[in-house]
Amino acid sequence: REVLQHTRQLKVIAAALEKKIKSELLTMQREDFEKYETFWSAFGTQLKYGVVAEYGQHKDVLRDLLLFWSSKENKLTSLKEYVERMPASQEKVYYVCADSVENAARMPQAERVLKAGYEVLYLTVDEDEIVLQMLENAGEGKPFVSVASVAQPSYEIGYALPVTDEEKANAEQAEKDHKDVLDFAQETLKDKVSKVRISKILRSGAVCLSADGPVTLEMEKYFKKMRGDFPMQAQRVLELNPESSAFQALCAAYETDKDKAATYVEVLYNQALLIADLPLPDPVHYAELVCSLMQ
């Protein structure tokens, strides 16, 4: 009985300490953000791993202590501050993954959301997306959604921004008009991608990679870094912008020179890998492909 009572007392003390420490950190974050940034640079990674540890048992305690880079503020921000800035009509918290803030701002998948005036969190550390997946929401029931999200029957995660009837109709028509080119690209790439399709998320960008199913590209990179033998892989989808000059060049080559068209497809796929910060399977071959187009 004494042992049990001692254990209960320790739990009470631990809970009180946890509450006190969180309160002090939130006060620092609110009243001296520069000092909190110094704390974050030293212990931010540990806080993130605290969210993921023990199947997210501590996520609600740690949520308000986390910082991510804001596209609108151009600095680190808390999730609570993001939610407070959201317009009443915004239902989701948007994010994009990249290897740096600069590259995140230029990601082709982010263009549509940024031009609509929404704030986007730039996730630049491998585990960031896993942390958001574990948190589930940013507070007040506001879910996270990647700017590259697309709705798939097998895993309904929804578009980052609603697709208008006109956008949907245009994409469907483009799929029909260019079915032969898309099938050719799929045949050229074989099992490198699960599908080649007309993109509904690209604006000025020519190409990008997305993923069908529950495993995202960032999750694949993270778990392979943690475990080199991680068996799960994202179902890669090559998305093409039918309005881009690159796609138009592909269509023209398909009609007159199938070998050149195949080269274009491989170049576009490798460009999509580079944009997604994924390793090129054969950098030398990619260089040869690009050089062959310059002859």
PDB file of C-alpha atoms in Angstrom:
ATOM      1  CA  ARG A   1       0.000   0.000   0.000  1.00  0.00           C
ATOM      2  CA  GLU A   2       2.846   2.386   0.856  1.00  0.00           C
ATOM      3  CA  VAL A   3       4.459   1.682  -2.520  1.00  0.00           C
ATOM      4  CA  LEU A   4       1.204   2.439  -4.362  1.00  0.00           C
ATOM      5  CA  GLN A   5       0.680   5.608  -2.360  1.00  0.00           C
ATOM      6  CA  HIS A   6       4.260   6.676  -3.097  1.00  0.00           C
ATOM      7  CA  THR A   7       3.695   6.035  -6.829  1.00  0.00           C
ATOM      8  CA  ARG A   8       0.497   8.107  -6.832  1.00  0.00           C
ATOM      9  CA  GLN A   9       2.320  10.946  -5.090  1.00  0.00           C
ATOM     10  CA  LEU A  10       5.085  10.882  -7.697  1.00  0.00           C
ATOM     11  CA  LYS A  11       2.495  11.035 -10.483  1.00  0.00           C
ATOM     12  CA  VAL A  12       0.847  14.044  -8.876  1.00  0.00           C
ATOM     13  CA  ILE A  13       4.221  15.769  -8.513  1.00  0.00           C
ATOM     14  CA  ALA A  14       5.143  14.952 -12.131  1.00  0.00           C
ATOM     15  CA  ALA A  15       1.822  16.335 -13.391  1.00  0.00           C
ATOM     16  CA  ALA A  16       2.274  19.529 -11.377  1.00  0.00           C
ATOM     17  CA  LEU A  17       5.817  19.982 -12.694  1.00  0.00           C
ATOM     18  CA  GLU A  18       4.679  19.403 -16.272  1.00  0.00           C
ATOM     19  CA  LYS A  19       1.941  21.994 -15.897  1.00  0.00           C
ATOM     20  CA  LYS A  20       4.332  24.502 -14.293  1.00  0.00           C
ATOM     21  CA  ILE A  21       7.023  24.056 -16.971  1.00  0.00           C
ATOM     22  CA  LYS A  22       4.506  24.411 -19.803  1.00  0.00           C
ATOM     23  CA  SER A  23       3.081  27.550 -18.202  1.00  0.00           C
ATOM     24  CA  GLU A  24       6.543  29.111 -17.912  1.00  0.00           C
ATOM     25  CA  LEU A  25       7.396  28.248 -21.526  1.00  0.00           C
ATOM     26  CA  LEU A  26       4.131  29.694 -22.845  1.00  0.00           C
ATOM     27  CA  THR A  27       4.765  32.873 -20.848  1.00  0.00           C
ATOM     28  CA  MET A  28       8.231  33.110 -22.421  1.00  0.00           C
ATOM     29  CA  GLN A  29       6.766  32.479 -25.876  1.00  0.00           C
ATOM     30  CA  ARG A  30       4.185  35.234 -25.366  1.00  0.00           C
ATOM     31  CA  GLU A  31       6.322  37.866 -23.627  1.00  0.00           C
ATOM     32  CA  ASP A  32       9.835  37.271 -25.012  1.00  0.00           C
ATOM     33  CA  PHE A  33       9.556  35.437 -28.318  1.00  0.00           C
ATOM     34  CA  GLU A  34      13.202  36.002 -29.203  1.00  0.00           C
ATOM     35  CA  LYS A  35      14.234  34.198 -26.029  1.00  0.00           C
ATOM     36  CA  TYR A  36      11.746  31.404 -26.804  1.00  0.00           C
ATOM     37  CA  GLU A  37      13.266  31.036 -30.266  1.00  0.00           C
ATOM     38  CA  THR A  38      16.624  30.426 -28.595  1.00  0.00           C
ATOM     39  CA  PHE A  39      15.012  27.759 -26.423  1.00  0.00           C
ATOM     40  CA  TRP A  40      13.327  26.282 -29.515  1.00  0.00           C
ATOM     41  CA  SER A  41      16.586  26.077 -31.467  1.00  0.00           C
ATOM     42  CA  ALA A  42      18.057  24.011 -28.629  1.00  0.00           C
ATOM     43  CA  PHE A  43      15.094  21.820 -27.680  1.00  0.00           C
ATOM     44  CA  GLY A  44      12.594  22.003 -30.545  1.00  0.00           C
ATOM     45  CA  THR A  45      13.580  18.610 -31.929  1.00  0.00           C
ATOM     46  CA  GLN A  46      13.060  16.990 -28.521  1.00  0.00           C
ATOM     47  CA  LEU A  47       9.584  18.537 -28.270  1.00  0.00           C
ATOM     48  CA  LYS A  48       8.679  17.167 -31.694  1.00  0.00           C
ATOM     49  CA  TYR A  49       9.838  13.696 -30.761  1.00  0.00           C
ATOM     50  CA  GLY A  50       7.819  14.063 -27.573  1.00  0.00           C
ATOM     51  CA  VAL A  51       4.721  14.454 -29.735  1.00  0.00           C
ATOM     52  CA  VAL A  52       5.476  11.285 -31.695  1.00  0.00           C
ATOM     53  CA  ALA A  53       6.605   9.208 -28.691  1.00  0.00           C
ATOM     54  CA  GLU A  54       4.215   6.809 -26.955  1.00  0.00           C
ATOM     55  CA  TYR A  55       1.726   6.990 -29.841  1.00  0.00           C
ATOM     56  CA  GLY A  56       1.019  10.681 -29.324  1.00  0.00           C
ATOM     57  CA  GLN A  57       0.153  10.390 -25.649  1.00  0.00           C
ATOM     58  CA  HIS A  58       1.612  13.846 -24.919  1.00  0.00           C
ATOM     59  CA  LYS A  59       0.506  15.655 -28.089  1.00  0.00           C
ATOM     60  CA  ASP A  60      -2.100  17.857 -26.394  1.00  0.00           C
ATOM     61  CA  VAL A  61       0.425  18.997 -23.799  1.00  0.00           C
ATOM     62  CA  LEU A  62       3.043  19.886 -26.419  1.00  0.00           C
ATOM     63  CA  ARG A  63       0.908  21.281 -29.275  1.00  0.00           C
ATOM     64  CA  ASP A  64       1.088  24.956 -28.243  1.00  0.00           C
ATOM     65  CA  LEU A  65       4.841  24.791 -27.666  1.00  0.00           C
ATOM     66  CA  LEU A  66       5.672  23.842 -31.262  1.00  0.00           C
ATOM     67  CA  LEU A  67       6.908  26.336 -33.857  1.00  0.00           C
ATOM     68  CA  PHE A  68       6.808  26.199 -37.656  1.00  0.00           C
ATOM     69  CA  TRP A  69       7.766  28.715 -40.336  1.00  0.00           C
ATOM     70  CA  SER A  70       4.887  30.876 -41.557  1.00  0.00           C
ATOM     71  CA  SER A  71       4.598  32.049 -45.167  1.00  0.00           C
ATOM     72  CA  LYS A  72       2.587  35.088 -44.065  1.00  0.00           C
ATOM     73  CA  GLU A  73       4.678  36.174 -41.070  1.00  0.00           C
ATOM     74  CA  ASN A  74       7.973  35.128 -42.677  1.00  0.00           C
ATOM     75  CA  LYS A  75       9.144  33.812 -39.311  1.00  0.00           C
ATOM     76  CA  LEU A  76       8.461  31.004 -36.875  1.00  0.00           C
ATOM     77  CA  THR A  77       4.934  30.866 -35.493  1.00  0.00           C
ATOM     78  CA  SER A  78       2.957  28.730 -33.074  1.00  0.00           C
ATOM     79  CA  LEU A  79      -0.077  26.756 -34.194  1.00  0.00           C
ATOM     80  CA  LYS A  80      -2.267  28.808 -31.865  1.00  0.00           C
ATOM     81  CA  GLU A  81      -1.140  32.036 -33.543  1.00  0.00           C
ATOM     82  CA  TYR A  82      -1.833  30.551 -36.975  1.00  0.00           C
ATOM     83  CA  VAL A  83      -5.354  29.554 -35.965  1.00  0.00           C
ATOM     84  CA  GLU A  84      -6.004  33.013 -34.492  1.00  0.00           C
ATOM     85  CA  ARG A  85      -5.043  34.601 -37.838  1.00  0.00           C
ATOM     86  CA  MET A  86      -7.282  32.318 -39.905  1.00  0.00           C
ATOM     87  CA  PRO A  87     -10.226  34.017 -41.620  1.00  0.00           C
ATOM     88  CA  ALA A  88     -13.621  32.695 -40.571  1.00  0.00           C
ATOM     89  CA  SER A  89     -14.073  30.958 -43.923  1.00  0.00           C
ATOM     90  CA  GLN A  90     -10.832  28.954 -43.643  1.00  0.00           C
ATOM     91  CA  GLU A  91     -11.382  25.447 -42.333  1.00  0.00           C
ATOM     92  CA  LYS A  92      -7.915  23.890 -42.693  1.00  0.00           C
ATOM     93  CA  VAL A  93      -4.326  24.606 -41.754  1.00  0.00           C
ATOM     94  CA  TYR A  94      -2.159  24.388 -44.872  1.00  0.00           C
ATOM     95  CA  TYR A  95       1.418  23.124 -45.059  1.00  0.00           C
ATOM     96  CA  VAL A  96       4.064  22.238 -47.628  1.00  0.00           C
ATOM     97  CA  CYS A  97       7.181  20.098 -47.208  1.00  0.00           C
ATOM     98  CA  ALA A  98      10.581  21.094 -48.589  1.00  0.00           C
ATOM     99  CA  ASP A  99      14.248  21.072 -47.614  1.00  0.00           C
ATOM    100  CA  SER A 100      14.369  24.815 -46.926  1.00  0.00           C
ATOM    101  CA  VAL A 101      12.078  27.808 -46.416  1.00  0.00           C
ATOM    102  CA  GLU A 102      13.212  29.244 -49.752  1.00  0.00           C
ATOM    103  CA  ASN A 103      12.359  26.068 -51.651  1.00  0.00           C
ATOM    104  CA  ALA A 104       9.059  25.664 -49.812  1.00  0.00           C
ATOM    105  CA  ALA A 105       7.965  29.112 -51.006  1.00  0.00           C
ATOM    106  CA  ARG A 106       8.744  28.089 -54.596  1.00  0.00           C
ATOM    107  CA  MET A 107       7.146  24.647 -54.548  1.00  0.00           C
ATOM    108  CA  PRO A 108       4.778  24.443 -57.545  1.00  0.00           C
ATOM    109  CA  GLN A 109       2.142  22.673 -55.442  1.00  0.00           C
ATOM    110  CA  ALA A 110       2.003  25.651 -53.055  1.00  0.00           C
ATOM    111  CA  GLU A 111       1.353  28.287 -55.721  1.00  0.00           C
ATOM    112  CA  ARG A 112      -2.407  27.805 -55.871  1.00  0.00           C
ATOM    113  CA  VAL A 113      -2.885  28.121 -52.101  1.00  0.00           C
ATOM    114  CA  LEU A 114      -0.463  31.038 -51.682  1.00  0.00           C
ATOM    115  CA  LYS A 115      -2.061  33.004 -54.527  1.00  0.00           C
ATOM    116  CA  ALA A 116      -5.435  32.512 -52.860  1.00  0.00           C
ATOM    117  CA  GLY A 117      -4.011  34.467 -49.916  1.00  0.00           C
ATOM    118  CA  TYR A 118      -3.834  31.645 -47.387  1.00  0.00           C
ATOM    119  CA  GLU A 119      -1.055  31.218 -44.853  1.00  0.00           C
ATOM    120  CA  VAL A 120       1.074  28.107 -45.351  1.00  0.00           C
ATOM    121  CA  LEU A 121       3.348  26.398 -42.844  1.00  0.00           C
ATOM    122  CA  TYR A 122       6.727  25.504 -44.337  1.00  0.00           C
ATOM    123  CA  LEU A 123       7.879  22.130 -43.012  1.00  0.00           C
ATOM    124  CA  THR A 124      11.627  21.826 -43.543  1.00  0.00           C
ATOM    125  CA  VAL A 125      12.583  18.977 -41.197  1.00  0.00           C
ATOM    126  CA  ASP A 126      12.040  15.318 -42.083  1.00  0.00           C
ATOM    127  CA  GLU A 127       9.888  14.506 -39.063  1.00  0.00           C
ATOM    128  CA  ASP A 128       7.638  17.587 -39.318  1.00  0.00           C
ATOM    129  CA  GLU A 129       4.879  15.936 -41.336  1.00  0.00           C
ATOM    130  CA  ILE A 130       4.865  12.936 -38.989  1.00  0.00           C
ATOM    131  CA  VAL A 131       4.410  15.370 -36.094  1.00  0.00           C
ATOM    132  CA  LEU A 132       1.407  16.981 -37.807  1.00  0.00           C
ATOM    133  CA  GLN A 133      -0.071  13.573 -38.586  1.00  0.00           C
ATOM    134  CA  MET A 134       0.198  12.687 -34.902  1.00  0.00           C
ATOM    135  CA  LEU A 135      -1.280  16.021 -33.741  1.00  0.00           C
ATOM    136  CA  GLU A 136      -4.243  15.593 -36.157  1.00  0.00           C
ATOM    137  CA  ASN A 137      -5.247  19.244 -35.761  1.00  0.00           C
ATOM    138  CA  ALA A 138      -3.792  22.625 -34.855  1.00  0.00           C
ATOM    139  CA  GLY A 139      -6.361  23.281 -32.138  1.00  0.00           C
ATOM    140  CA  GLU A 140     -10.024  24.239 -32.221  1.00  0.00           C
ATOM    141  CA  GLY A 141     -10.617  21.272 -34.510  1.00  0.00           C
ATOM    142  CA  LYS A 142      -8.667  22.777 -37.432  1.00  0.00           C
ATOM    143  CA  PRO A 143      -7.147  19.843 -39.387  1.00  0.00           C
ATOM    144  CA  PHE A 144      -3.855  19.946 -41.248  1.00  0.00           C
ATOM    145  CA  VAL A 145      -3.810  19.495 -45.011  1.00  0.00           C
ATOM    146  CA  SER A 146      -0.889  19.398 -47.422  1.00  0.00           C
ATOM    147  CA  VAL A 147      -1.039  21.830 -50.343  1.00  0.00           C
ATOM    148  CA  ALA A 148      -0.320  18.793 -52.515  1.00  0.00           C
ATOM    149  CA  SER A 149      -3.337  16.857 -51.226  1.00  0.00           C
ATOM    150  CA  VAL A 150      -5.711  15.295 -53.710  1.00  0.00           C
ATOM    151  CA  ALA A 151      -8.815  13.211 -53.081  1.00  0.00           C
ATOM    152  CA  GLN A 152      -8.493   9.537 -53.869  1.00  0.00           C
ATOM    153  CA  PRO A 153     -11.196   6.886 -53.386  1.00  0.00           C
ATOM    154  CA  SER A 154      -8.776   4.740 -51.375  1.00  0.00           C
ATOM    155  CA  TYR A 155      -7.725   7.505 -49.012  1.00  0.00           C
ATOM    156  CA  GLU A 156     -10.017  10.516 -48.794  1.00  0.00           C
ATOM    157  CA  ILE A 157      -7.893  13.432 -47.645  1.00  0.00           C
ATOM    158  CA  GLY A 158      -9.456  16.125 -49.812  1.00  0.00           C
ATOM    159  CA  TYR A 159      -8.020  18.891 -51.922  1.00  0.00           C
ATOM    160  CA  ALA A 160      -6.115  21.626 -50.140  1.00  0.00           C
ATOM    161  CA  LEU A 161      -8.447  24.071 -51.857  1.00  0.00           C
ATOM    162  CA  PRO A 162     -11.815  23.137 -53.352  1.00  0.00           C
ATOM    163  CA  VAL A 163     -11.670  22.477 -57.090  1.00  0.00           C
ATOM    164  CA  THR A 164     -14.238  24.530 -58.956  1.00  0.00           C
ATOM    165  CA  ASP A 165     -16.635  22.908 -61.411  1.00  0.00           C
ATOM    166  CA  GLU A 166     -14.781  24.683 -64.224  1.00  0.00           C
ATOM    167  CA  GLU A 167     -11.381  23.418 -63.046  1.00  0.00           C
ATOM    168  CA  LYS A 168     -12.717  19.893 -62.711  1.00  0.00           C
ATOM    169  CA  ALA A 169     -14.315  19.992 -66.156  1.00  0.00           C
ATOM    170  CA  ASN A 170     -11.136  21.373 -67.744  1.00  0.00           C
ATOM    171  CA  ALA A 171      -8.989  18.688 -66.126  1.00  0.00           C
ATOM    172  CA  GLU A 172     -11.365  15.918 -67.181  1.00  0.00           C
ATOM    173  CA  GLN A 173     -11.413  17.220 -70.737  1.00  0.00           C
ATOM    174  CA  ALA A 174      -7.622  17.451 -70.790  1.00  0.00           C
ATOM    175  CA  GLU A 175      -7.421  13.845 -69.567  1.00  0.00           C
ATOM    176  CA  LYS A 176      -9.610  12.769 -72.497  1.00  0.00           C
ATOM    177  CA  ASP A 177      -7.844  14.938 -75.077  1.00  0.00           C
ATOM    178  CA  HIS A 178      -4.391  13.725 -74.054  1.00  0.00           C
ATOM    179  CA  LYS A 179      -5.137  10.134 -73.043  1.00  0.00           C
ATOM    180  CA  ASP A 180      -2.713   8.712 -75.601  1.00  0.00           C
ATOM    181  CA  VAL A 181       0.132  10.954 -74.340  1.00  0.00           C
ATOM    182  CA  LEU A 182      -0.579  10.103 -70.697  1.00  0.00           C
ATOM    183  CA  ASP A 183      -0.700   6.380 -71.484  1.00  0.00           C
ATOM    184  CA  PHE A 184       2.581   6.721 -73.394  1.00  0.00           C
ATOM    185  CA  ALA A 185       4.211   8.457 -70.426  1.00  0.00           C
ATOM    186  CA  GLN A 186       2.927   5.742 -68.086  1.00  0.00           C
ATOM    187  CA  GLU A 187       4.285   3.018 -70.373  1.00  0.00           C
ATOM    188  CA  THR A 188       7.642   4.823 -70.634  1.00  0.00           C
ATOM    189  CA  LEU A 189       8.055   5.130 -66.863  1.00  0.00           C
ATOM    190  CA  LYS A 190       6.617   1.675 -66.158  1.00  0.00           C
ATOM    191  CA  ASP A 191       6.695   0.881 -62.427  1.00  0.00           C
ATOM    192  CA  LYS A 192       8.483   4.121 -61.471  1.00  0.00           C
ATOM    193  CA  VAL A 193       5.051   5.690 -60.961  1.00  0.00           C
ATOM    194  CA  SER A 194       1.621   4.275 -60.289  1.00  0.00           C
ATOM    195  CA  LYS A 195      -0.032   6.815 -62.573  1.00  0.00           C
ATOM    196  CA  VAL A 196       0.546   9.789 -64.871  1.00  0.00           C
ATOM    197  CA  ARG A 197      -2.277  12.327 -64.831  1.00  0.00           C
ATOM    198  CA  ILE A 198      -3.308  15.880 -65.591  1.00  0.00           C
ATOM    199  CA  SER A 199      -2.757  18.013 -62.497  1.00  0.00           C
ATOM    200  CA  LYS A 200      -5.481  19.945 -60.715  1.00  0.00           C
ATOM    201  CA  ILE A 201      -3.045  21.584 -58.278  1.00  0.00           C
ATOM    202  CA  LEU A 202      -0.366  23.033 -60.584  1.00  0.00           C
ATOM    203  CA  ARG A 203      -0.624  26.578 -61.889  1.00  0.00           C
ATOM    204  CA  SER A 204       2.567  27.814 -63.605  1.00  0.00           C
ATOM    205  CA  GLY A 205       4.686  24.757 -62.766  1.00  0.00           C
ATOM    206  CA  ALA A 206       5.081  22.112 -65.446  1.00  0.00           C
ATOM    207  CA  VAL A 207       5.370  18.996 -63.302  1.00  0.00           C
ATOM    208  CA  CYS A 208       5.305  17.622 -59.783  1.00  0.00           C
ATOM    209  CA  LEU A 209       5.036  14.372 -57.882  1.00  0.00           C
ATOM    210  CA  SER A 210       2.161  13.528 -55.585  1.00  0.00           C
ATOM    211  CA  ALA A 211       1.186  10.326 -53.803  1.00  0.00           C
ATOM    212  CA  ASP A 212      -1.942   8.199 -53.825  1.00  0.00           C
ATOM    213  CA  GLY A 213      -2.791   6.434 -50.582  1.00  0.00           C
ATOM    214  CA  PRO A 214      -1.894   6.965 -46.924  1.00  0.00           C
ATOM    215  CA  VAL A 215       1.911   7.028 -47.355  1.00  0.00           C
ATOM    216  CA  THR A 216       3.096  10.470 -48.491  1.00  0.00           C
ATOM    217  CA  LEU A 217       6.438  11.210 -50.119  1.00  0.00           C
ATOM    218  CA  GLU A 218       7.649  12.891 -46.930  1.00  0.00           C
ATOM    219  CA  MET A 219       6.645   9.918 -44.796  1.00  0.00           C
ATOM    220  CA  GLU A 220       8.527   7.604 -47.133  1.00  0.00           C
ATOM    221  CA  LYS A 221      11.673   9.748 -46.871  1.00  0.00           C
ATOM    222  CA  TYR A 222      11.406   9.978 -43.085  1.00  0.00           C
ATOM    223  CA  PHE A 223      10.940   6.279 -42.402  1.00  0.00           C
ATOM    224  CA  LYS A 224      13.633   5.244 -44.879  1.00  0.00           C
ATOM    225  CA  LYS A 225      16.007   7.604 -43.098  1.00  0.00           C
ATOM    226  CA  MET A 226      15.075   6.019 -39.762  1.00  0.00           C
ATOM    227  CA  ARG A 227      15.061   2.484 -41.192  1.00  0.00           C
ATOM    228  CA  GLY A 228      16.852   1.805 -44.440  1.00  0.00           C
ATOM    229  CA  ASP A 229      14.806  -1.363 -44.961  1.00  0.00           C
ATOM    230  CA  PHE A 230      11.422   0.361 -44.505  1.00  0.00           C
ATOM    231  CA  PRO A 231       9.151  -1.674 -46.831  1.00  0.00           C
ATOM    232  CA  MET A 232       6.371   0.841 -47.468  1.00  0.00           C
ATOM    233  CA  GLN A 233       6.677   3.232 -50.393  1.00  0.00           C
ATOM    234  CA  ALA A 234       4.423   6.035 -51.540  1.00  0.00           C
ATOM    235  CA  GLN A 235       2.418   5.352 -54.688  1.00  0.00           C
ATOM    236  CA  ARG A 236       4.071   8.000 -56.820  1.00  0.00           C
ATOM    237  CA  VAL A 237       1.949   9.940 -59.281  1.00  0.00           C
ATOM    238  CA  LEU A 238       3.463  12.141 -61.987  1.00  0.00           C
ATOM    239  CA  GLU A 239       1.291  15.229 -62.396  1.00  0.00           C
ATOM    240  CA  LEU A 240       1.565  17.254 -65.605  1.00  0.00           C
ATOM    241  CA  ASN A 241       0.309  20.765 -66.321  1.00  0.00           C
ATOM    242  CA  PRO A 242      -1.428  20.731 -69.741  1.00  0.00           C
ATOM    243  CA  GLU A 243      -0.982  24.525 -70.044  1.00  0.00           C
ATOM    244  CA  SER A 244       2.805  24.383 -69.736  1.00  0.00           C
ATOM    245  CA  SER A 245       5.168  24.684 -72.685  1.00  0.00           C
ATOM    246  CA  ALA A 246       6.892  21.491 -71.524  1.00  0.00           C
ATOM    247  CA  PHE A 247       3.693  19.487 -71.867  1.00  0.00           C
ATOM    248  CA  GLN A 248       2.960  21.012 -75.254  1.00  0.00           C
ATOM    249  CA  ALA A 249       6.460  20.050 -76.406  1.00  0.00           C
ATOM    250  CA  LEU A 250       5.809  16.504 -75.163  1.00  0.00           C
ATOM    251  CA  CYS A 251       2.549  16.324 -77.122  1.00  0.00           C
ATOM    252  CA  ALA A 252       4.254  17.603 -80.295  1.00  0.00           C
ATOM    253  CA  ALA A 253       7.093  15.078 -79.944  1.00  0.00           C
ATOM    254  CA  TYR A 254       4.600  12.269 -79.366  1.00  0.00           C
ATOM    255  CA  GLU A 255       3.108  12.964 -82.815  1.00  0.00           C
ATOM    256  CA  THR A 256       6.418  13.149 -84.693  1.00  0.00           C
ATOM    257  CA  ASP A 257       9.234  11.484 -82.724  1.00  0.00           C
ATOM    258  CA  LYS A 258       8.404   8.846 -80.118  1.00  0.00           C
ATOM    259  CA  ASP A 259      12.036   8.509 -79.028  1.00  0.00           C
ATOM    260  CA  LYS A 260      12.268  12.217 -78.261  1.00  0.00           C
ATOM    261  CA  ALA A 261       8.893  12.041 -76.499  1.00  0.00           C
ATOM    262  CA  ALA A 262      10.213   9.233 -74.284  1.00  0.00           C
ATOM    263  CA  THR A 263      13.245  11.382 -73.439  1.00  0.00           C
ATOM    264  CA  TYR A 264      10.936  14.267 -72.513  1.00  0.00           C
ATOM    265  CA  VAL A 265       8.950  11.980 -70.216  1.00  0.00           C
ATOM    266  CA  GLU A 266      12.082  10.788 -68.400  1.00  0.00           C
ATOM    267  CA  VAL A 267      13.383  14.350 -68.060  1.00  0.00           C
ATOM    268  CA  LEU A 268      10.066  15.514 -66.601  1.00  0.00           C
ATOM    269  CA  TYR A 269      10.012  12.618 -64.146  1.00  0.00           C
ATOM    270  CA  ASN A 270      13.550  13.373 -62.982  1.00  0.00           C
ATOM    271  CA  GLN A 271      12.672  17.066 -62.631  1.00  0.00           C
ATOM    272  CA  ALA A 272       9.711  16.068 -60.455  1.00  0.00           C
ATOM    273  CA  LEU A 273      12.069  13.998 -58.280  1.00  0.00           C
ATOM    274  CA  LEU A 274      14.386  16.988 -57.879  1.00  0.00           C
ATOM    275  CA  ILE A 275      11.500  19.274 -56.914  1.00  0.00           C
ATOM    276  CA  ALA A 276      10.342  16.706 -54.342  1.00  0.00           C
ATOM    277  CA  ASP A 277      13.903  16.444 -52.954  1.00  0.00           C
ATOM    278  CA  LEU A 278      14.032  12.757 -53.823  1.00  0.00           C
ATOM    279  CA  PRO A 279      17.232  11.092 -55.081  1.00  0.00           C
ATOM    280  CA  LEU A 280      17.687  10.610 -58.821  1.00  0.00           C
ATOM    281  CA  PRO A 281      17.961   6.882 -59.581  1.00  0.00           C
ATOM    282  CA  ASP A 282      20.719   7.562 -62.152  1.00  0.00           C
ATOM    283  CA  PRO A 283      22.113  11.139 -62.188  1.00  0.00           C
ATOM    284  CA  VAL A 284      24.531  10.351 -65.031  1.00  0.00           C
ATOM    285  CA  HIS A 285      21.697   9.062 -67.231  1.00  0.00           C
ATOM    286  CA  TYR A 286      19.653  12.166 -66.434  1.00  0.00           C
ATOM    287  CA  ALA A 287      22.549  14.404 -67.462  1.00  0.00           C
ATOM    288  CA  GLU A 288      22.884  12.451 -70.715  1.00  0.00           C
ATOM    289  CA  LEU A 289      19.172  12.876 -71.423  1.00  0.00           C
ATOM    290  CA  VAL A 290      19.336  16.644 -70.927  1.00  0.00           C
ATOM    291  CA  CYS A 291      22.468  16.951 -73.046  1.00  0.00           C
ATOM    292  CA  SER A 292      20.890  14.883 -75.834  1.00  0.00           C
ATOM    293  CA  LEU A 293      18.128  17.487 -76.138  1.00  0.00           C
ATOM    294  CA  MET A 294      20.745  20.230 -76.617  1.00  0.00           C
ATOM    295  CA  GLN A 295      22.279  18.718 -79.755  1.00  0.00           C
TER     296      GLN A 295
END
